[in-house]
Amino acid sequence: QTRGYDGAGFYCVTSKGQSHQYKSEGMISDVFTSTVVNKYKDVKASMWLYETRYGTAGATKLANIQPIAAKHAEGGNFAVIHNGQFSDEDGLSGGEISDTRIFVDQLAKSPQGTWDERILSLQKQKRGAWSVVVSTPEGLFLMRDKFGIRPLAYGEKTDAETGQKMWVASSETAALKAMGMTEFFEILPDSVMKITAKGVKQLQAT
């Protein structure tokens, strides 16, 4: 708990496509109490998103706490976590709605036919200093701003109990080190990476 006192939460998706989410206002210890941990600790999921919110836009309220989950207009649940700040071309002026929620709404209404196209389209539109992770039915997308102002790194880890490999991404390498990872890679500025069961694929780098 170095910062992010506004709130915290998680979102996960099982191999059968079932999702679970929990988030609340306050510090990590306030949100993830022993009761909450015991309720969800046995959930087996293929993707997990965790976030602590340090609000830079939008009011401090539950609706703005991440991860923010939604459903695309043509079907398909997704969730977003975001570190940084999008510039105010979206009309932000100290209002109640966070820039993250605006991003989620834009993605939910995106007209493109595939998740790759939707993600890449928004990547080209957005301005500011940010790193974003999006969980979709097709995989996990990692996005970083054009100038690489906000950090984002990823690496591979083998689960000690199951022997299965997992991919982990974080906006702070300290979190990766805390998980026992000794080798990880920084995502290039203005890049989009896609993680699936087959591994990592780079969709864009300029």
mmCIF file of C-alpha atoms in Angstrom:
data_model
loop_
_atom_site.group_PDB
_atom_site.id
_atom_site.type_symbol
_atom_site.label_atom_id
_atom_site.label_comp_id
_atom_site.label_asym_id
_atom_site.label_seq_id
_atom_site.Cartn_x
_atom_site.Cartn_y
_atom_site.Cartn_z
ATOM 1 C CA GLN A 1 0.000 0.000 0.000
ATOM 2 C CA THR A 2 2.233 2.795 -1.276
ATOM 3 C CA ARG A 3 -0.640 4.851 -2.693
ATOM 4 C CA GLY A 4 -4.111 4.334 -4.145
ATOM 5 C CA TYR A 5 -6.189 5.114 -1.065
ATOM 6 C CA ASP A 6 -9.447 5.801 -2.927
ATOM 7 C CA GLY A 7 -10.422 2.180 -3.398
ATOM 8 C CA ALA A 8 -9.440 -1.250 -4.677
ATOM 9 C CA GLY A 9 -10.946 -4.235 -6.390
ATOM 10 C CA PHE A 10 -10.566 -7.283 -8.603
ATOM 11 C CA TYR A 11 -12.200 -8.895 -11.625
ATOM 12 C CA CYS A 12 -11.608 -12.435 -12.806
ATOM 13 C CA VAL A 13 -12.811 -14.809 -15.530
ATOM 14 C CA THR A 14 -12.889 -18.601 -15.244
ATOM 15 C CA SER A 15 -12.050 -20.984 -18.070
ATOM 16 C CA LYS A 16 -15.822 -21.444 -18.562
ATOM 17 C CA GLY A 17 -16.334 -17.716 -19.103
ATOM 18 C CA GLN A 18 -17.873 -16.976 -15.695
ATOM 19 C CA SER A 19 -16.802 -13.706 -14.114
ATOM 20 C CA HIS A 20 -16.451 -12.563 -10.506
ATOM 21 C CA GLN A 21 -15.907 -9.044 -9.272
ATOM 22 C CA TYR A 22 -15.494 -7.267 -5.968
ATOM 23 C CA LYS A 23 -14.485 -3.668 -5.252
ATOM 24 C CA SER A 24 -15.015 -1.074 -2.563
ATOM 25 C CA GLU A 25 -13.789 2.301 -1.315
ATOM 26 C CA GLY A 26 -10.814 2.579 1.026
ATOM 27 C CA MET A 27 -7.323 1.162 1.390
ATOM 28 C CA ILE A 28 -6.397 -2.395 0.450
ATOM 29 C CA SER A 29 -6.744 -3.644 4.029
ATOM 30 C CA ASP A 30 -10.212 -2.065 4.236
ATOM 31 C CA VAL A 31 -11.363 -3.620 0.969
ATOM 32 C CA PHE A 32 -9.847 -7.096 1.083
ATOM 33 C CA THR A 33 -10.843 -8.134 4.578
ATOM 34 C CA SER A 34 -10.436 -11.727 5.770
ATOM 35 C CA THR A 35 -14.123 -12.312 5.037
ATOM 36 C CA VAL A 36 -13.719 -11.196 1.417
ATOM 37 C CA VAL A 37 -10.497 -13.169 0.965
ATOM 38 C CA ASN A 38 -12.072 -16.347 2.328
ATOM 39 C CA LYS A 39 -15.056 -15.926 0.014
ATOM 40 C CA TYR A 40 -12.990 -15.721 -3.166
ATOM 41 C CA LYS A 41 -9.698 -17.488 -2.384
ATOM 42 C CA ASP A 42 -10.754 -20.795 -3.965
ATOM 43 C CA VAL A 43 -11.981 -19.281 -7.222
ATOM 44 C CA LYS A 44 -9.983 -20.745 -10.095
ATOM 45 C CA ALA A 45 -9.764 -18.292 -12.963
ATOM 46 C CA SER A 46 -7.813 -17.926 -16.188
ATOM 47 C CA MET A 47 -7.504 -14.129 -15.892
ATOM 48 C CA TRP A 48 -7.309 -11.834 -12.876
ATOM 49 C CA LEU A 49 -7.248 -8.038 -12.738
ATOM 50 C CA TYR A 50 -6.378 -6.146 -9.550
ATOM 51 C CA GLU A 51 -6.267 -2.383 -9.076
ATOM 52 C CA THR A 52 -5.866 0.218 -6.368
ATOM 53 C CA ARG A 53 -7.252 3.616 -7.352
ATOM 54 C CA TYR A 54 -5.316 6.829 -7.036
ATOM 55 C CA GLY A 55 -7.856 9.098 -8.668
ATOM 56 C CA THR A 56 -6.646 11.750 -11.105
ATOM 57 C CA ALA A 57 -10.026 12.419 -12.755
ATOM 58 C CA GLY A 58 -13.575 11.847 -11.574
ATOM 59 C CA ALA A 59 -15.129 11.749 -8.136
ATOM 60 C CA THR A 60 -14.134 9.308 -5.424
ATOM 61 C CA LYS A 61 -17.062 6.915 -5.560
ATOM 62 C CA LEU A 62 -17.706 3.244 -6.189
ATOM 63 C CA ALA A 63 -18.571 3.666 -9.883
ATOM 64 C CA ASN A 64 -15.071 4.998 -10.602
ATOM 65 C CA ILE A 65 -13.180 2.327 -8.667
ATOM 66 C CA GLN A 66 -11.458 -0.195 -10.877
ATOM 67 C CA PRO A 67 -11.558 -2.706 -12.427
ATOM 68 C CA ILE A 68 -14.507 -1.371 -14.423
ATOM 69 C CA ALA A 69 -16.457 -4.114 -16.164
ATOM 70 C CA ALA A 70 -18.835 -3.704 -19.110
ATOM 71 C CA LYS A 71 -20.314 -5.512 -22.093
ATOM 72 C CA HIS A 72 -19.693 -4.679 -25.725
ATOM 73 C CA ALA A 73 -22.696 -3.653 -27.797
ATOM 74 C CA GLU A 74 -22.322 -6.778 -29.937
ATOM 75 C CA GLY A 75 -21.747 -9.072 -26.977
ATOM 76 C CA GLY A 76 -18.716 -10.035 -24.934
ATOM 77 C CA ASN A 77 -17.873 -8.990 -21.384
ATOM 78 C CA PHE A 78 -14.672 -7.086 -20.696
ATOM 79 C CA ALA A 79 -12.968 -5.220 -17.858
ATOM 80 C CA VAL A 80 -10.432 -2.388 -17.716
ATOM 81 C CA ILE A 81 -7.765 -1.210 -15.294
ATOM 82 C CA HIS A 82 -5.925 2.033 -15.965
ATOM 83 C CA ASN A 83 -2.966 3.839 -14.462
ATOM 84 C CA GLY A 84 -2.483 7.463 -15.478
ATOM 85 C CA GLN A 85 -4.670 10.089 -17.051
ATOM 86 C CA PHE A 86 -6.200 10.570 -20.474
ATOM 87 C CA SER A 87 -6.113 14.150 -21.712
ATOM 88 C CA ASP A 88 -9.329 16.169 -21.628
ATOM 89 C CA GLU A 89 -10.262 15.855 -25.289
ATOM 90 C CA ASP A 90 -13.211 13.802 -24.023
ATOM 91 C CA GLY A 91 -14.683 16.825 -22.262
ATOM 92 C CA LEU A 92 -13.406 16.092 -18.761
ATOM 93 C CA SER A 93 -13.551 19.174 -16.566
ATOM 94 C CA GLY A 94 -13.489 17.952 -13.005
ATOM 95 C CA GLY A 95 -16.779 16.087 -13.374
ATOM 96 C CA GLU A 96 -18.141 13.049 -11.579
ATOM 97 C CA ILE A 97 -17.205 10.527 -14.276
ATOM 98 C CA SER A 98 -13.616 9.280 -14.397
ATOM 99 C CA ASP A 99 -11.543 9.207 -17.566
ATOM 100 C CA THR A 100 -11.324 5.422 -17.149
ATOM 101 C CA ARG A 101 -15.096 5.065 -17.264
ATOM 102 C CA ILE A 102 -15.228 7.208 -20.412
ATOM 103 C CA PHE A 103 -12.642 4.888 -21.970
ATOM 104 C CA VAL A 104 -14.764 1.865 -20.998
ATOM 105 C CA ASP A 105 -17.885 3.424 -22.524
ATOM 106 C CA GLN A 106 -16.000 4.165 -25.747
ATOM 107 C CA LEU A 107 -14.759 0.588 -25.957
ATOM 108 C CA ALA A 108 -18.245 -0.799 -25.269
ATOM 109 C CA LYS A 109 -19.627 1.191 -28.224
ATOM 110 C CA SER A 110 -16.709 0.687 -30.616
ATOM 111 C CA PRO A 111 -17.994 -0.336 -34.071
ATOM 112 C CA GLN A 112 -15.082 -2.561 -35.061
ATOM 113 C CA GLY A 113 -15.752 -6.266 -35.503
ATOM 114 C CA THR A 114 -12.878 -7.780 -33.490
ATOM 115 C CA TRP A 115 -11.269 -7.020 -30.159
ATOM 116 C CA ASP A 116 -7.920 -6.454 -31.867
ATOM 117 C CA GLU A 117 -9.470 -3.776 -34.068
ATOM 118 C CA ARG A 118 -11.352 -2.152 -31.194
ATOM 119 C CA ILE A 119 -8.289 -1.949 -28.985
ATOM 120 C CA LEU A 120 -6.013 -0.662 -31.744
ATOM 121 C CA SER A 121 -8.575 1.962 -32.762
ATOM 122 C CA LEU A 122 -8.768 3.389 -29.242
ATOM 123 C CA GLN A 123 -4.996 3.216 -28.891
ATOM 124 C CA LYS A 124 -4.683 5.590 -31.869
ATOM 125 C CA GLN A 125 -7.379 7.954 -30.562
ATOM 126 C CA LYS A 126 -6.284 8.441 -26.976
ATOM 127 C CA ARG A 127 -3.872 11.077 -25.697
ATOM 128 C CA GLY A 128 -2.209 11.518 -22.335
ATOM 129 C CA ALA A 129 0.021 9.563 -19.959
ATOM 130 C CA TRP A 130 -1.375 6.107 -19.324
ATOM 131 C CA SER A 131 -1.017 2.347 -19.209
ATOM 132 C CA VAL A 132 -4.086 0.158 -19.616
ATOM 133 C CA VAL A 133 -4.935 -3.534 -19.248
ATOM 134 C CA VAL A 134 -8.125 -4.893 -20.827
ATOM 135 C CA SER A 135 -9.533 -8.349 -20.141
ATOM 136 C CA THR A 136 -11.623 -9.691 -23.048
ATOM 137 C CA PRO A 137 -13.017 -13.091 -24.116
ATOM 138 C CA GLU A 138 -10.090 -13.358 -26.556
ATOM 139 C CA GLY A 139 -7.315 -12.588 -24.098
ATOM 140 C CA LEU A 140 -5.579 -9.866 -22.142
ATOM 141 C CA PHE A 141 -4.535 -6.646 -23.895
ATOM 142 C CA LEU A 142 -1.739 -4.411 -22.573
ATOM 143 C CA MET A 143 -1.570 -0.814 -23.839
ATOM 144 C CA ARG A 144 0.908 1.992 -23.212
ATOM 145 C CA ASP A 145 0.864 5.686 -24.108
ATOM 146 C CA LYS A 146 2.753 7.129 -27.051
ATOM 147 C CA PHE A 147 5.590 8.611 -25.013
ATOM 148 C CA GLY A 148 5.907 5.819 -22.441
ATOM 149 C CA ILE A 149 5.271 8.210 -19.563
ATOM 150 C CA ARG A 150 3.422 5.636 -17.475
ATOM 151 C CA PRO A 151 5.274 2.359 -16.861
ATOM 152 C CA LEU A 152 3.976 -1.084 -17.821
ATOM 153 C CA ALA A 153 5.927 -4.330 -17.640
ATOM 154 C CA TYR A 154 5.152 -8.013 -18.021
ATOM 155 C CA GLY A 155 6.796 -11.369 -17.485
ATOM 156 C CA GLU A 156 6.252 -15.102 -17.281
ATOM 157 C CA LYS A 157 6.031 -17.191 -14.137
ATOM 158 C CA THR A 158 5.549 -20.906 -13.460
ATOM 159 C CA ASP A 159 3.088 -21.817 -10.723
ATOM 160 C CA ALA A 160 4.913 -23.836 -8.081
ATOM 161 C CA GLU A 161 1.897 -26.039 -7.311
ATOM 162 C CA THR A 162 0.513 -26.799 -10.776
ATOM 163 C CA GLY A 163 3.557 -26.313 -12.966
ATOM 164 C CA GLN A 164 1.478 -24.160 -15.290
ATOM 165 C CA LYS A 165 2.915 -21.030 -16.855
ATOM 166 C CA MET A 166 1.242 -17.689 -16.300
ATOM 167 C CA TRP A 167 1.753 -14.202 -17.658
ATOM 168 C CA VAL A 168 1.757 -11.256 -15.256
ATOM 169 C CA ALA A 169 1.685 -7.518 -16.010
ATOM 170 C CA SER A 170 1.954 -4.544 -13.672
ATOM 171 C CA SER A 171 2.507 -0.812 -13.736
ATOM 172 C CA GLU A 172 5.140 -1.294 -11.017
ATOM 173 C CA THR A 173 7.981 -3.805 -11.352
ATOM 174 C CA ALA A 174 8.043 -4.024 -7.552
ATOM 175 C CA ALA A 175 4.791 -6.001 -7.775
ATOM 176 C CA LEU A 176 6.385 -8.457 -10.201
ATOM 177 C CA LYS A 177 9.403 -8.869 -7.942
ATOM 178 C CA ALA A 178 7.099 -9.482 -4.972
ATOM 179 C CA MET A 179 5.636 -12.416 -6.901
ATOM 180 C CA GLY A 180 9.096 -13.916 -7.281
ATOM 181 C CA MET A 181 9.708 -12.884 -10.869
ATOM 182 C CA THR A 182 13.323 -12.197 -11.735
ATOM 183 C CA GLU A 183 12.943 -11.521 -15.458
ATOM 184 C CA PHE A 184 10.398 -9.181 -17.012
ATOM 185 C CA PHE A 185 10.084 -6.865 -19.979
ATOM 186 C CA GLU A 186 8.992 -3.264 -20.401
ATOM 187 C CA ILE A 187 6.264 -2.677 -22.959
ATOM 188 C CA LEU A 188 7.419 -0.237 -25.598
ATOM 189 C CA PRO A 189 5.735 3.180 -25.843
ATOM 190 C CA ASP A 190 2.692 3.268 -28.132
ATOM 191 C CA SER A 191 2.508 -0.521 -28.096
ATOM 192 C CA VAL A 192 -0.314 -3.023 -27.733
ATOM 193 C CA MET A 193 0.438 -6.550 -26.559
ATOM 194 C CA LYS A 194 -2.072 -9.411 -26.562
ATOM 195 C CA ILE A 195 -1.725 -12.337 -24.158
ATOM 196 C CA THR A 196 -3.570 -15.603 -24.801
ATOM 197 C CA ALA A 197 -3.043 -19.250 -23.885
ATOM 198 C CA LYS A 198 -0.630 -19.391 -26.837
ATOM 199 C CA GLY A 199 1.604 -16.676 -25.413
ATOM 200 C CA VAL A 200 2.301 -13.001 -26.105
ATOM 201 C CA LYS A 201 1.737 -11.322 -29.454
ATOM 202 C CA GLN A 202 2.680 -7.754 -30.342
ATOM 203 C CA LEU A 203 -0.093 -5.999 -32.246
ATOM 204 C CA GLN A 204 1.475 -2.585 -32.592
ATOM 205 C CA ALA A 205 4.678 -0.724 -31.973
ATOM 206 C CA THR A 206 5.635 2.592 -33.538
#
